[in-house]
Amino acid sequence: MSGSKKKRITKADQSKQLQEEEEKRQKEEEEARVKYEKEEMERLEIQRTEKEKLRKLEAKDLERRNEELEELYLLEACFPEAEKLKRDSRLLSQWKHYIQCNGSPDPSISQEINTFISLWKEETNETFEAVTAKSKLVLNLIEKLKLILLETPSYDLQEKNIIQYQGSILELQELLHLKFNIATEILLRQASTLADLDSGNMEKVIRDENVTLYVWANLKKNPRYRSIRFSETQIGFEIPRILATSDIALRLLHTRYDHVTPLGPVPTASQEHTSTVTYFGKDEVKSVEAAVSKDLQEEYKEQENEPNSVHEEETKVDEQGGIEGQTSSVQEEPEATKYELEMKLLSETVSAAQLLLLENASEKPYFSEENEVDLCQFTALGGVHHLDILELPPQCKPRKGWMIVEILKEGLQKYTYPPETAEDFETENTFPPIEVMLEVHENVIFFENPMVARWDAEGKHWKTDGISNVSYKSEDRLITFSLDTFGPVTLIQDAHVNMPYQSWELRPLDVNEVLLTVTTVFTEIQIQIKENLCMLASIKLNNKKHSSILEEKWMTPVSFIIALKEAGLNIFPTGHSHFYVVINYKLPLVEVKAYRQMALLSSAFAFGWSKWNTVCDSNKVVFQVREHLPKEEPIQNPNWALLMFSGDRAQSLKINESSDAFSEALKEETEFHSTLYHMVKDFASKEAMKKVRCPNCQFVDSVCHMLLSTRLLSYS
């Protein structure tokens, strides 16, 4: 009893205990409140300090902004200088062609090309080999005209010149194909004299670097001879009984080029000038443009249209040398002013042209017909296979030492299959589709199984209907399919199969030489840029080196881009590509400024892809950069800086590639700058900056053109 009484707690004790607990709780709450207030005050103070620090850095950036932009403007003078050199080079090439007098026409001069076409039309009875030999010159003329349209800036192209050049291209294409048809007819007239001893039919293969002819003439009309294979190839046909018993010839004319697909539109000067050209910090040029642009551009166009003007100008200088010598001191200042104004105008025009390269189309192409191939989404590769069933022409007959042949007025005639009126036959059984076997050209890469398209002559487009049982053996590079009717066919691939890119890197190799590496899902492409030329350095497919005919071949940027596309290595988006690829959209102006400044720095700095570029806003780009002097030993784990650029401000980010989350926080002990040039100057060596300040203008222009063409910041 006494023990239990001792353990009993009284109400007073309970009250006291509760009071103590309450006091303890209040004390803890007060301590927590004081601690929170202290931490919050410290946080606010840090925030205030950071804001003040940022405010001072922004004020400092704003204070030196004009100075930095002026310095950048002087460095970017290499772009108009490069354009002027290209313009002079175009004029010089015309002059060189003029003084060579080698008999080949200048395709840009209508009189010369029209004379060439007229004289070739008059030539008759040319063999296939003769036409093939002549085709090299014709294809060269067509290529020159296409390059003129692609390489000449739209502000230097008149509408009448575009119409003239495209008209000449079409005339040359049509005449070349007509000549091949006539040569095929001449060959088929001799089919009986060229017949194979075993089969009794004629088989002929004529190979050339640009064209290959496969022709088979059915002389015996054996109904059991329905499987045709050309010797030493896997190319051939499986023909139905009705064709095996008809007077026909089968022709496959494989052209490595595509003269079937219509020519694409060429941007005109009026389209280009709709872009705002005052983005680049020289508003005063607008007032100059009205006074100077017309005279300068007209002067250039007159020189371009009259190649002998160079010769006349030289004569004029010689005759008036004494007078000009006396007046040179008077004219020196106006000439210098004129040159300065010309370069200012050219600078703005080049900037507007670069901005136009990144312009996205506002509407997706519309196609009214079903099964029509969208050439904005797909691209034809490996040239065109012209498949024809021809009526066998009358054969040559020997008579007393002479060869007598009946020449039909209408020339080579196509055999209609299936016939337009087939009421007496069961069409499906009597006129089944014809099986065709083609070899895929070795210089073309298909990353997916190729699709087959046929040319619709009425609608003037490629279509995928009328083709069945398509089978592709990638190891043998053999494609088999069945065709309802014969005509031109081509193999197509998704033009964006290598987009978006997985990563990219641009790094210096030597003086005025860089290596651009673009990695996609299927391949790794390395492009070497040296001065004003580009070369395919290497290709990797499935992490294995792949040889290509384009390796070790130096070309101008435009020619190089065309060659890569034709080889199936398309990493060059168009204005419609954003409809077919999920892209990381960036404002075109921000992209242009970034590419221009990256090109300026590329002789001494390496740039690389960053995963944070997909996270930041569309008005900012993020990439990695580090100093990399040419011939520098490779570094195992290079220390990359992460830069963010908005077109008007560059900053070094606190985060790196391995950080968990994106933040725009400024890296410690760094500042804001208005240009990438001044941003990297903060951490670069004197040697690196010295190389940047002495670039080759054509090299910088070529690097910039390749960056603009690949659009690495939007398509990766």
mmCIF file with all atom_site columns, C-alpha atoms in Angstrom, residues 468-635:
data_model
loop_
_atom_site.group_PDB
_atom_site.id
_atom_site.type_symbol
_atom_site.label_atom_id
_atom_site.label_alt_id
_atom_site.label_comp_id
_atom_site.label_asym_id
_atom_site.label_entity_id
_atom_site.label_seq_id
_atom_site.pdbx_PDB_ins_code
_atom_site.Cartn_x
_atom_site.Cartn_y
_atom_site.Cartn_z
_atom_site.occupancy
_atom_site.B_iso_or_equiv
_atom_site.pdbx_formal_charge
_atom_site.auth_seq_id
_atom_site.auth_comp_id
_atom_site.auth_asym_id
_atom_site.auth_atom_id
_atom_site.pdbx_PDB_model_num
ATOM 1   C CA . SER A 1 468 ? 4.298  -4.484 -106.013 1.00 0.00 ? 468 SER A CA 1
ATOM 2   C CA . ASN A 1 469 ? 6.324  -7.340 -104.471 1.00 0.00 ? 469 ASN A CA 1
ATOM 3   C CA . VAL A 1 470 ? 9.286  -5.112 -103.550 1.00 0.00 ? 470 VAL A CA 1
ATOM 4   C CA . SER A 1 471 ? 12.177 -7.093 -102.096 1.00 0.00 ? 471 SER A CA 1
ATOM 5   C CA . TYR A 1 472 ? 15.640 -5.800 -101.163 1.00 0.00 ? 472 TYR A CA 1
ATOM 6   C CA . LYS A 1 473 ? 18.775 -7.846 -100.446 1.00 0.00 ? 473 LYS A CA 1
ATOM 7   C CA . SER A 1 474 ? 21.149 -5.408 -98.777  1.00 0.00 ? 474 SER A CA 1
ATOM 8   C CA . GLU A 1 475 ? 24.187 -7.713 -98.925  1.00 0.00 ? 475 GLU A CA 1
ATOM 9   C CA . ASP A 1 476 ? 23.860 -8.213 -102.697 1.00 0.00 ? 476 ASP A CA 1
ATOM 10  C CA . ARG A 1 477 ? 22.542 -4.653 -103.201 1.00 0.00 ? 477 ARG A CA 1
ATOM 11  C CA . LEU A 1 478 ? 19.781 -6.177 -105.338 1.00 0.00 ? 478 LEU A CA 1
ATOM 12  C CA . ILE A 1 479 ? 16.207 -4.902 -105.429 1.00 0.00 ? 479 ILE A CA 1
ATOM 13  C CA . THR A 1 480 ? 13.362 -6.829 -107.063 1.00 0.00 ? 480 THR A CA 1
ATOM 14  C CA . PHE A 1 481 ? 9.862  -5.530 -107.786 1.00 0.00 ? 481 PHE A CA 1
ATOM 15  C CA . SER A 1 482 ? 6.941  -5.931 -110.180 1.00 0.00 ? 482 SER A CA 1
ATOM 16  C CA . LEU A 1 483 ? 5.752  -3.123 -112.475 1.00 0.00 ? 483 LEU A CA 1
ATOM 17  C CA . ASP A 1 484 ? 2.305  -2.784 -114.026 1.00 0.00 ? 484 ASP A CA 1
ATOM 18  C CA . THR A 1 485 ? 3.666  -0.564 -116.804 1.00 0.00 ? 485 THR A CA 1
ATOM 19  C CA . PHE A 1 486 ? 7.194  0.363  -117.861 1.00 0.00 ? 486 PHE A CA 1
ATOM 20  C CA . GLY A 1 487 ? 8.663  3.860  -117.591 1.00 0.00 ? 487 GLY A CA 1
ATOM 21  C CA . PRO A 1 488 ? 11.299 5.730  -115.573 1.00 0.00 ? 488 PRO A CA 1
ATOM 22  C CA . VAL A 1 489 ? 11.728 4.408  -112.026 1.00 0.00 ? 489 VAL A CA 1
ATOM 23  C CA . THR A 1 490 ? 13.948 5.552  -109.179 1.00 0.00 ? 490 THR A CA 1
ATOM 24  C CA . LEU A 1 491 ? 14.798 4.507  -105.644 1.00 0.00 ? 491 LEU A CA 1
ATOM 25  C CA . ILE A 1 492 ? 13.804 6.883  -102.868 1.00 0.00 ? 492 ILE A CA 1
ATOM 26  C CA . GLN A 1 493 ? 14.801 7.320  -99.240  1.00 0.00 ? 493 GLN A CA 1
ATOM 27  C CA . ASP A 1 494 ? 13.547 9.500  -96.426  1.00 0.00 ? 494 ASP A CA 1
ATOM 28  C CA . ALA A 1 495 ? 15.594 12.690 -96.816  1.00 0.00 ? 495 ALA A CA 1
ATOM 29  C CA . HIS A 1 496 ? 15.620 13.110 -93.025  1.00 0.00 ? 496 HIS A CA 1
ATOM 30  C CA . VAL A 1 497 ? 16.702 9.612  -92.032  1.00 0.00 ? 497 VAL A CA 1
ATOM 31  C CA . ASN A 1 498 ? 19.819 11.110 -90.382  1.00 0.00 ? 498 ASN A CA 1
ATOM 32  C CA . MET A 1 499 ? 17.933 13.855 -88.551  1.00 0.00 ? 499 MET A CA 1
ATOM 33  C CA . PRO A 1 500 ? 17.890 14.968 -85.818  1.00 0.00 ? 500 PRO A CA 1
ATOM 34  C CA . TYR A 1 501 ? 21.589 14.537 -85.081  1.00 0.00 ? 501 TYR A CA 1
ATOM 35  C CA . GLN A 1 502 ? 22.736 12.896 -81.866  1.00 0.00 ? 502 GLN A CA 1
ATOM 36  C CA . SER A 1 503 ? 25.812 15.086 -81.390  1.00 0.00 ? 503 SER A CA 1
ATOM 37  C CA . TRP A 1 504 ? 28.368 17.211 -83.233  1.00 0.00 ? 504 TRP A CA 1
ATOM 38  C CA . GLU A 1 505 ? 31.822 18.727 -82.842  1.00 0.00 ? 505 GLU A CA 1
ATOM 39  C CA . LEU A 1 506 ? 33.836 21.362 -84.696  1.00 0.00 ? 506 LEU A CA 1
ATOM 40  C CA . ARG A 1 507 ? 37.576 21.461 -83.988  1.00 0.00 ? 507 ARG A CA 1
ATOM 41  C CA . PRO A 1 508 ? 40.673 23.009 -85.593  1.00 0.00 ? 508 PRO A CA 1
ATOM 42  C CA . LEU A 1 509 ? 43.168 20.798 -87.443  1.00 0.00 ? 509 LEU A CA 1
ATOM 43  C CA . ASP A 1 510 ? 45.685 23.250 -88.853  1.00 0.00 ? 510 ASP A CA 1
ATOM 44  C CA . VAL A 1 511 ? 45.936 26.821 -90.083  1.00 0.00 ? 511 VAL A CA 1
ATOM 45  C CA . ASN A 1 512 ? 42.633 27.607 -91.845  1.00 0.00 ? 512 ASN A CA 1
ATOM 46  C CA . GLU A 1 513 ? 41.529 23.984 -91.507  1.00 0.00 ? 513 GLU A CA 1
ATOM 47  C CA . VAL A 1 514 ? 38.862 22.387 -89.294  1.00 0.00 ? 514 VAL A CA 1
ATOM 48  C CA . LEU A 1 515 ? 37.065 19.063 -88.897  1.00 0.00 ? 515 LEU A CA 1
ATOM 49  C CA . LEU A 1 516 ? 33.289 18.960 -88.469  1.00 0.00 ? 516 LEU A CA 1
ATOM 50  C CA . THR A 1 517 ? 31.936 15.694 -87.025  1.00 0.00 ? 517 THR A CA 1
ATOM 51  C CA . VAL A 1 518 ? 28.194 14.993 -87.126  1.00 0.00 ? 518 VAL A CA 1
ATOM 52  C CA . THR A 1 519 ? 26.895 11.851 -85.379  1.00 0.00 ? 519 THR A CA 1
ATOM 53  C CA . THR A 1 520 ? 23.450 10.475 -86.258  1.00 0.00 ? 520 THR A CA 1
ATOM 54  C CA . VAL A 1 521 ? 21.512 7.306  -85.395  1.00 0.00 ? 521 VAL A CA 1
ATOM 55  C CA . PHE A 1 522 ? 23.034 5.442  -88.363  1.00 0.00 ? 522 PHE A CA 1
ATOM 56  C CA . THR A 1 523 ? 26.351 7.103  -89.124  1.00 0.00 ? 523 THR A CA 1
ATOM 57  C CA . GLU A 1 524 ? 29.203 9.385  -88.148  1.00 0.00 ? 524 GLU A CA 1
ATOM 58  C CA . ILE A 1 525 ? 30.232 11.827 -90.877  1.00 0.00 ? 525 ILE A CA 1
ATOM 59  C CA . GLN A 1 526 ? 33.475 13.809 -90.711  1.00 0.00 ? 526 GLN A CA 1
ATOM 60  C CA . ILE A 1 527 ? 33.830 16.842 -92.989  1.00 0.00 ? 527 ILE A CA 1
ATOM 61  C CA . GLN A 1 528 ? 37.167 18.569 -93.453  1.00 0.00 ? 528 GLN A CA 1
ATOM 62  C CA . ILE A 1 529 ? 37.073 22.275 -94.344  1.00 0.00 ? 529 ILE A CA 1
ATOM 63  C CA . LYS A 1 530 ? 40.224 23.912 -95.655  1.00 0.00 ? 530 LYS A CA 1
ATOM 64  C CA . GLU A 1 531 ? 40.195 27.511 -96.865  1.00 0.00 ? 531 GLU A CA 1
ATOM 65  C CA . ASN A 1 532 ? 37.330 27.652 -99.385  1.00 0.00 ? 532 ASN A CA 1
ATOM 66  C CA . LEU A 1 533 ? 37.043 23.887 -99.997  1.00 0.00 ? 533 LEU A CA 1
ATOM 67  C CA . CYS A 1 534 ? 35.383 20.919 -98.284  1.00 0.00 ? 534 CYS A CA 1
ATOM 68  C CA . MET A 1 535 ? 36.145 17.205 -98.283  1.00 0.00 ? 535 MET A CA 1
ATOM 69  C CA . LEU A 1 536 ? 34.561 14.065 -96.852  1.00 0.00 ? 536 LEU A CA 1
ATOM 70  C CA . ALA A 1 537 ? 37.164 12.877 -94.341  1.00 0.00 ? 537 ALA A CA 1
ATOM 71  C CA . SER A 1 538 ? 35.466 9.653  -93.227  1.00 0.00 ? 538 SER A CA 1
ATOM 72  C CA . ILE A 1 539 ? 32.170 7.823  -92.767  1.00 0.00 ? 539 ILE A CA 1
ATOM 73  C CA . LYS A 1 540 ? 31.305 5.265  -90.129  1.00 0.00 ? 540 LYS A CA 1
ATOM 74  C CA . LEU A 1 541 ? 28.329 2.914  -90.449  1.00 0.00 ? 541 LEU A CA 1
ATOM 75  C CA . ASN A 1 542 ? 27.478 0.926  -87.315  1.00 0.00 ? 542 ASN A CA 1
ATOM 76  C CA . ASN A 1 543 ? 30.803 2.088  -85.818  1.00 0.00 ? 543 ASN A CA 1
ATOM 77  C CA . LYS A 1 544 ? 32.727 0.618  -88.778  1.00 0.00 ? 544 LYS A CA 1
ATOM 78  C CA . LYS A 1 545 ? 34.614 2.675  -91.345  1.00 0.00 ? 545 LYS A CA 1
ATOM 79  C CA . HIS A 1 546 ? 32.900 2.814  -94.709  1.00 0.00 ? 546 HIS A CA 1
ATOM 80  C CA . SER A 1 547 ? 34.761 3.733  -97.890  1.00 0.00 ? 547 SER A CA 1
ATOM 81  C CA . SER A 1 548 ? 33.241 6.292  -100.239 1.00 0.00 ? 548 SER A CA 1
ATOM 82  C CA . ILE A 1 549 ? 34.118 7.621  -103.680 1.00 0.00 ? 549 ILE A CA 1
ATOM 83  C CA . LEU A 1 550 ? 33.839 11.149 -102.224 1.00 0.00 ? 550 LEU A CA 1
ATOM 84  C CA . GLU A 1 551 ? 36.747 10.729 -99.812  1.00 0.00 ? 551 GLU A CA 1
ATOM 85  C CA . GLU A 1 552 ? 39.875 12.749 -100.616 1.00 0.00 ? 552 GLU A CA 1
ATOM 86  C CA . LYS A 1 553 ? 37.974 14.892 -103.148 1.00 0.00 ? 553 LYS A CA 1
ATOM 87  C CA . TRP A 1 554 ? 38.080 18.640 -102.439 1.00 0.00 ? 554 TRP A CA 1
ATOM 88  C CA . MET A 1 555 ? 35.044 20.652 -103.582 1.00 0.00 ? 555 MET A CA 1
ATOM 89  C CA . THR A 1 556 ? 33.462 24.041 -103.033 1.00 0.00 ? 556 THR A CA 1
ATOM 90  C CA . PRO A 1 557 ? 30.836 24.011 -100.238 1.00 0.00 ? 557 PRO A CA 1
ATOM 91  C CA . VAL A 1 558 ? 27.853 24.073 -102.634 1.00 0.00 ? 558 VAL A CA 1
ATOM 92  C CA . SER A 1 559 ? 29.242 21.279 -104.850 1.00 0.00 ? 559 SER A CA 1
ATOM 93  C CA . PHE A 1 560 ? 30.159 19.274 -101.750 1.00 0.00 ? 560 PHE A CA 1
ATOM 94  C CA . ILE A 1 561 ? 26.654 19.518 -100.290 1.00 0.00 ? 561 ILE A CA 1
ATOM 95  C CA . ILE A 1 562 ? 25.135 18.364 -103.617 1.00 0.00 ? 562 ILE A CA 1
ATOM 96  C CA . ALA A 1 563 ? 27.566 15.414 -103.778 1.00 0.00 ? 563 ALA A CA 1
ATOM 97  C CA . LEU A 1 564 ? 26.782 14.304 -100.205 1.00 0.00 ? 564 LEU A CA 1
ATOM 98  C CA . LYS A 1 565 ? 23.037 14.465 -100.842 1.00 0.00 ? 565 LYS A CA 1
ATOM 99  C CA . GLU A 1 566 ? 23.388 12.422 -104.044 1.00 0.00 ? 566 GLU A CA 1
ATOM 100 C CA . ALA A 1 567 ? 25.360 9.801  -102.099 1.00 0.00 ? 567 ALA A CA 1
ATOM 101 C CA . GLY A 1 568 ? 22.521 9.470  -99.557  1.00 0.00 ? 568 GLY A CA 1
ATOM 102 C CA . LEU A 1 569 ? 24.395 11.347 -96.813  1.00 0.00 ? 569 LEU A CA 1
ATOM 103 C CA . ASN A 1 570 ? 21.895 14.134 -96.294  1.00 0.00 ? 570 ASN A CA 1
ATOM 104 C CA . ILE A 1 571 ? 22.583 16.214 -93.172  1.00 0.00 ? 571 ILE A CA 1
ATOM 105 C CA . PHE A 1 572 ? 21.338 19.447 -94.728  1.00 0.00 ? 572 PHE A CA 1
ATOM 106 C CA . PRO A 1 573 ? 17.821 20.520 -93.685  1.00 0.00 ? 573 PRO A CA 1
ATOM 107 C CA . THR A 1 574 ? 15.617 22.571 -96.008  1.00 0.00 ? 574 THR A CA 1
ATOM 108 C CA . GLY A 1 575 ? 12.927 25.135 -95.254  1.00 0.00 ? 575 GLY A CA 1
ATOM 109 C CA . HIS A 1 576 ? 10.345 22.296 -95.105  1.00 0.00 ? 576 HIS A CA 1
ATOM 110 C CA . SER A 1 577 ? 12.348 19.871 -92.946  1.00 0.00 ? 577 SER A CA 1
ATOM 111 C CA . HIS A 1 578 ? 10.763 21.005 -89.694  1.00 0.00 ? 578 HIS A CA 1
ATOM 112 C CA . PHE A 1 579 ? 7.479  19.421 -90.857  1.00 0.00 ? 579 PHE A CA 1
ATOM 113 C CA . TYR A 1 580 ? 9.113  15.961 -90.937  1.00 0.00 ? 580 TYR A CA 1
ATOM 114 C CA . VAL A 1 581 ? 11.613 16.117 -88.047  1.00 0.00 ? 581 VAL A CA 1
ATOM 115 C CA . VAL A 1 582 ? 11.126 16.869 -84.367  1.00 0.00 ? 582 VAL A CA 1
ATOM 116 C CA . ILE A 1 583 ? 13.492 19.801 -84.055  1.00 0.00 ? 583 ILE A CA 1
ATOM 117 C CA . ASN A 1 584 ? 14.863 21.946 -81.270  1.00 0.00 ? 584 ASN A CA 1
ATOM 118 C CA . TYR A 1 585 ? 13.586 25.246 -82.686  1.00 0.00 ? 585 TYR A CA 1
ATOM 119 C CA . LYS A 1 586 ? 15.813 28.273 -82.254  1.00 0.00 ? 586 LYS A CA 1
ATOM 120 C CA . LEU A 1 587 ? 15.221 31.807 -83.483  1.00 0.00 ? 587 LEU A CA 1
ATOM 121 C CA . PRO A 1 588 ? 16.922 32.120 -86.902  1.00 0.00 ? 588 PRO A CA 1
ATOM 122 C CA . LEU A 1 589 ? 18.604 35.398 -85.939  1.00 0.00 ? 589 LEU A CA 1
ATOM 123 C CA . VAL A 1 590 ? 20.174 33.810 -82.836  1.00 0.00 ? 590 VAL A CA 1
ATOM 124 C CA . GLU A 1 591 ? 21.355 30.846 -84.925  1.00 0.00 ? 591 GLU A CA 1
ATOM 125 C CA . VAL A 1 592 ? 22.903 33.066 -87.620  1.00 0.00 ? 592 VAL A CA 1
ATOM 126 C CA . LYS A 1 593 ? 24.798 35.162 -85.092  1.00 0.00 ? 593 LYS A CA 1
ATOM 127 C CA . ALA A 1 594 ? 26.037 32.037 -83.302  1.00 0.00 ? 594 ALA A CA 1
ATOM 128 C CA . TYR A 1 595 ? 27.241 30.362 -86.519  1.00 0.00 ? 595 TYR A CA 1
ATOM 129 C CA . ARG A 1 596 ? 28.997 33.510 -87.754  1.00 0.00 ? 596 ARG A CA 1
ATOM 130 C CA . GLN A 1 597 ? 30.878 33.970 -84.492  1.00 0.00 ? 597 GLN A CA 1
ATOM 131 C CA . MET A 1 598 ? 31.667 30.253 -84.132  1.00 0.00 ? 598 MET A CA 1
ATOM 132 C CA . ALA A 1 599 ? 33.176 30.368 -87.646  1.00 0.00 ? 599 ALA A CA 1
ATOM 133 C CA . LEU A 1 600 ? 35.287 33.384 -86.664  1.00 0.00 ? 600 LEU A CA 1
ATOM 134 C CA . LEU A 1 601 ? 36.658 31.501 -83.634  1.00 0.00 ? 601 LEU A CA 1
ATOM 135 C CA . SER A 1 602 ? 37.013 28.089 -85.308  1.00 0.00 ? 602 SER A CA 1
ATOM 136 C CA . SER A 1 603 ? 40.720 28.499 -86.129  1.00 0.00 ? 603 SER A CA 1
ATOM 137 C CA . ALA A 1 604 ? 41.650 28.291 -82.428  1.00 0.00 ? 604 ALA A CA 1
ATOM 138 C CA . PHE A 1 605 ? 38.600 26.965 -80.551  1.00 0.00 ? 605 PHE A CA 1
ATOM 139 C CA . ALA A 1 606 ? 36.672 23.696 -80.597  1.00 0.00 ? 606 ALA A CA 1
ATOM 140 C CA . PHE A 1 607 ? 32.883 23.675 -80.243  1.00 0.00 ? 607 PHE A CA 1
ATOM 141 C CA . GLY A 1 608 ? 30.651 20.779 -79.250  1.00 0.00 ? 608 GLY A CA 1
ATOM 142 C CA . TRP A 1 609 ? 27.079 19.641 -78.679  1.00 0.00 ? 609 TRP A CA 1
ATOM 143 C CA . SER A 1 610 ? 25.432 20.156 -75.298  1.00 0.00 ? 610 SER A CA 1
ATOM 144 C CA . LYS A 1 611 ? 22.379 18.345 -73.959  1.00 0.00 ? 611 LYS A CA 1
ATOM 145 C CA . TRP A 1 612 ? 21.249 21.594 -72.312  1.00 0.00 ? 612 TRP A CA 1
ATOM 146 C CA . ASN A 1 613 ? 20.608 23.202 -75.696  1.00 0.00 ? 613 ASN A CA 1
ATOM 147 C CA . THR A 1 614 ? 17.310 21.296 -75.882  1.00 0.00 ? 614 THR A CA 1
ATOM 148 C CA . VAL A 1 615 ? 16.240 22.597 -72.455  1.00 0.00 ? 615 VAL A CA 1
ATOM 149 C CA . CYS A 1 616 ? 16.881 26.328 -72.792  1.00 0.00 ? 616 CYS A CA 1
ATOM 150 C CA . ASP A 1 617 ? 14.477 28.752 -74.483  1.00 0.00 ? 617 ASP A CA 1
ATOM 151 C CA . SER A 1 618 ? 14.205 29.134 -78.264  1.00 0.00 ? 618 SER A CA 1
ATOM 152 C CA . ASN A 1 619 ? 15.872 32.553 -78.055  1.00 0.00 ? 619 ASN A CA 1
ATOM 153 C CA . LYS A 1 620 ? 19.054 31.046 -76.547  1.00 0.00 ? 620 LYS A CA 1
ATOM 154 C CA . VAL A 1 621 ? 21.557 28.416 -77.620  1.00 0.00 ? 621 VAL A CA 1
ATOM 155 C CA . VAL A 1 622 ? 23.899 26.397 -75.406  1.00 0.00 ? 622 VAL A CA 1
ATOM 156 C CA . PHE A 1 623 ? 27.063 24.643 -76.560  1.00 0.00 ? 623 PHE A CA 1
ATOM 157 C CA . GLN A 1 624 ? 30.470 23.583 -75.288  1.00 0.00 ? 624 GLN A CA 1
ATOM 158 C CA . VAL A 1 625 ? 33.681 25.398 -76.182  1.00 0.00 ? 625 VAL A CA 1
ATOM 159 C CA . ARG A 1 626 ? 37.370 25.025 -75.372  1.00 0.00 ? 626 ARG A CA 1
ATOM 160 C CA . GLU A 1 627 ? 40.637 26.382 -76.671  1.00 0.00 ? 627 GLU A CA 1
ATOM 161 C CA . HIS A 1 628 ? 42.195 23.970 -79.151  1.00 0.00 ? 628 HIS A CA 1
ATOM 162 C CA . LEU A 1 629 ? 45.255 25.133 -81.013  1.00 0.00 ? 629 LEU A CA 1
ATOM 163 C CA . PRO A 1 630 ? 46.075 23.277 -84.260  1.00 0.00 ? 630 PRO A CA 1
ATOM 164 C CA . LYS A 1 631 ? 48.451 20.299 -83.966  1.00 0.00 ? 631 LYS A CA 1
ATOM 165 C CA . GLU A 1 632 ? 47.782 20.227 -80.241  1.00 0.00 ? 632 GLU A CA 1
ATOM 166 C CA . GLU A 1 633 ? 48.098 16.805 -78.615  1.00 0.00 ? 633 GLU A CA 1
ATOM 167 C CA . PRO A 1 634 ? 44.673 15.187 -78.020  1.00 0.00 ? 634 PRO A CA 1
ATOM 168 C CA . ILE A 1 635 ? 43.475 15.494 -74.422  1.00 0.00 ? 635 ILE A CA 1
#
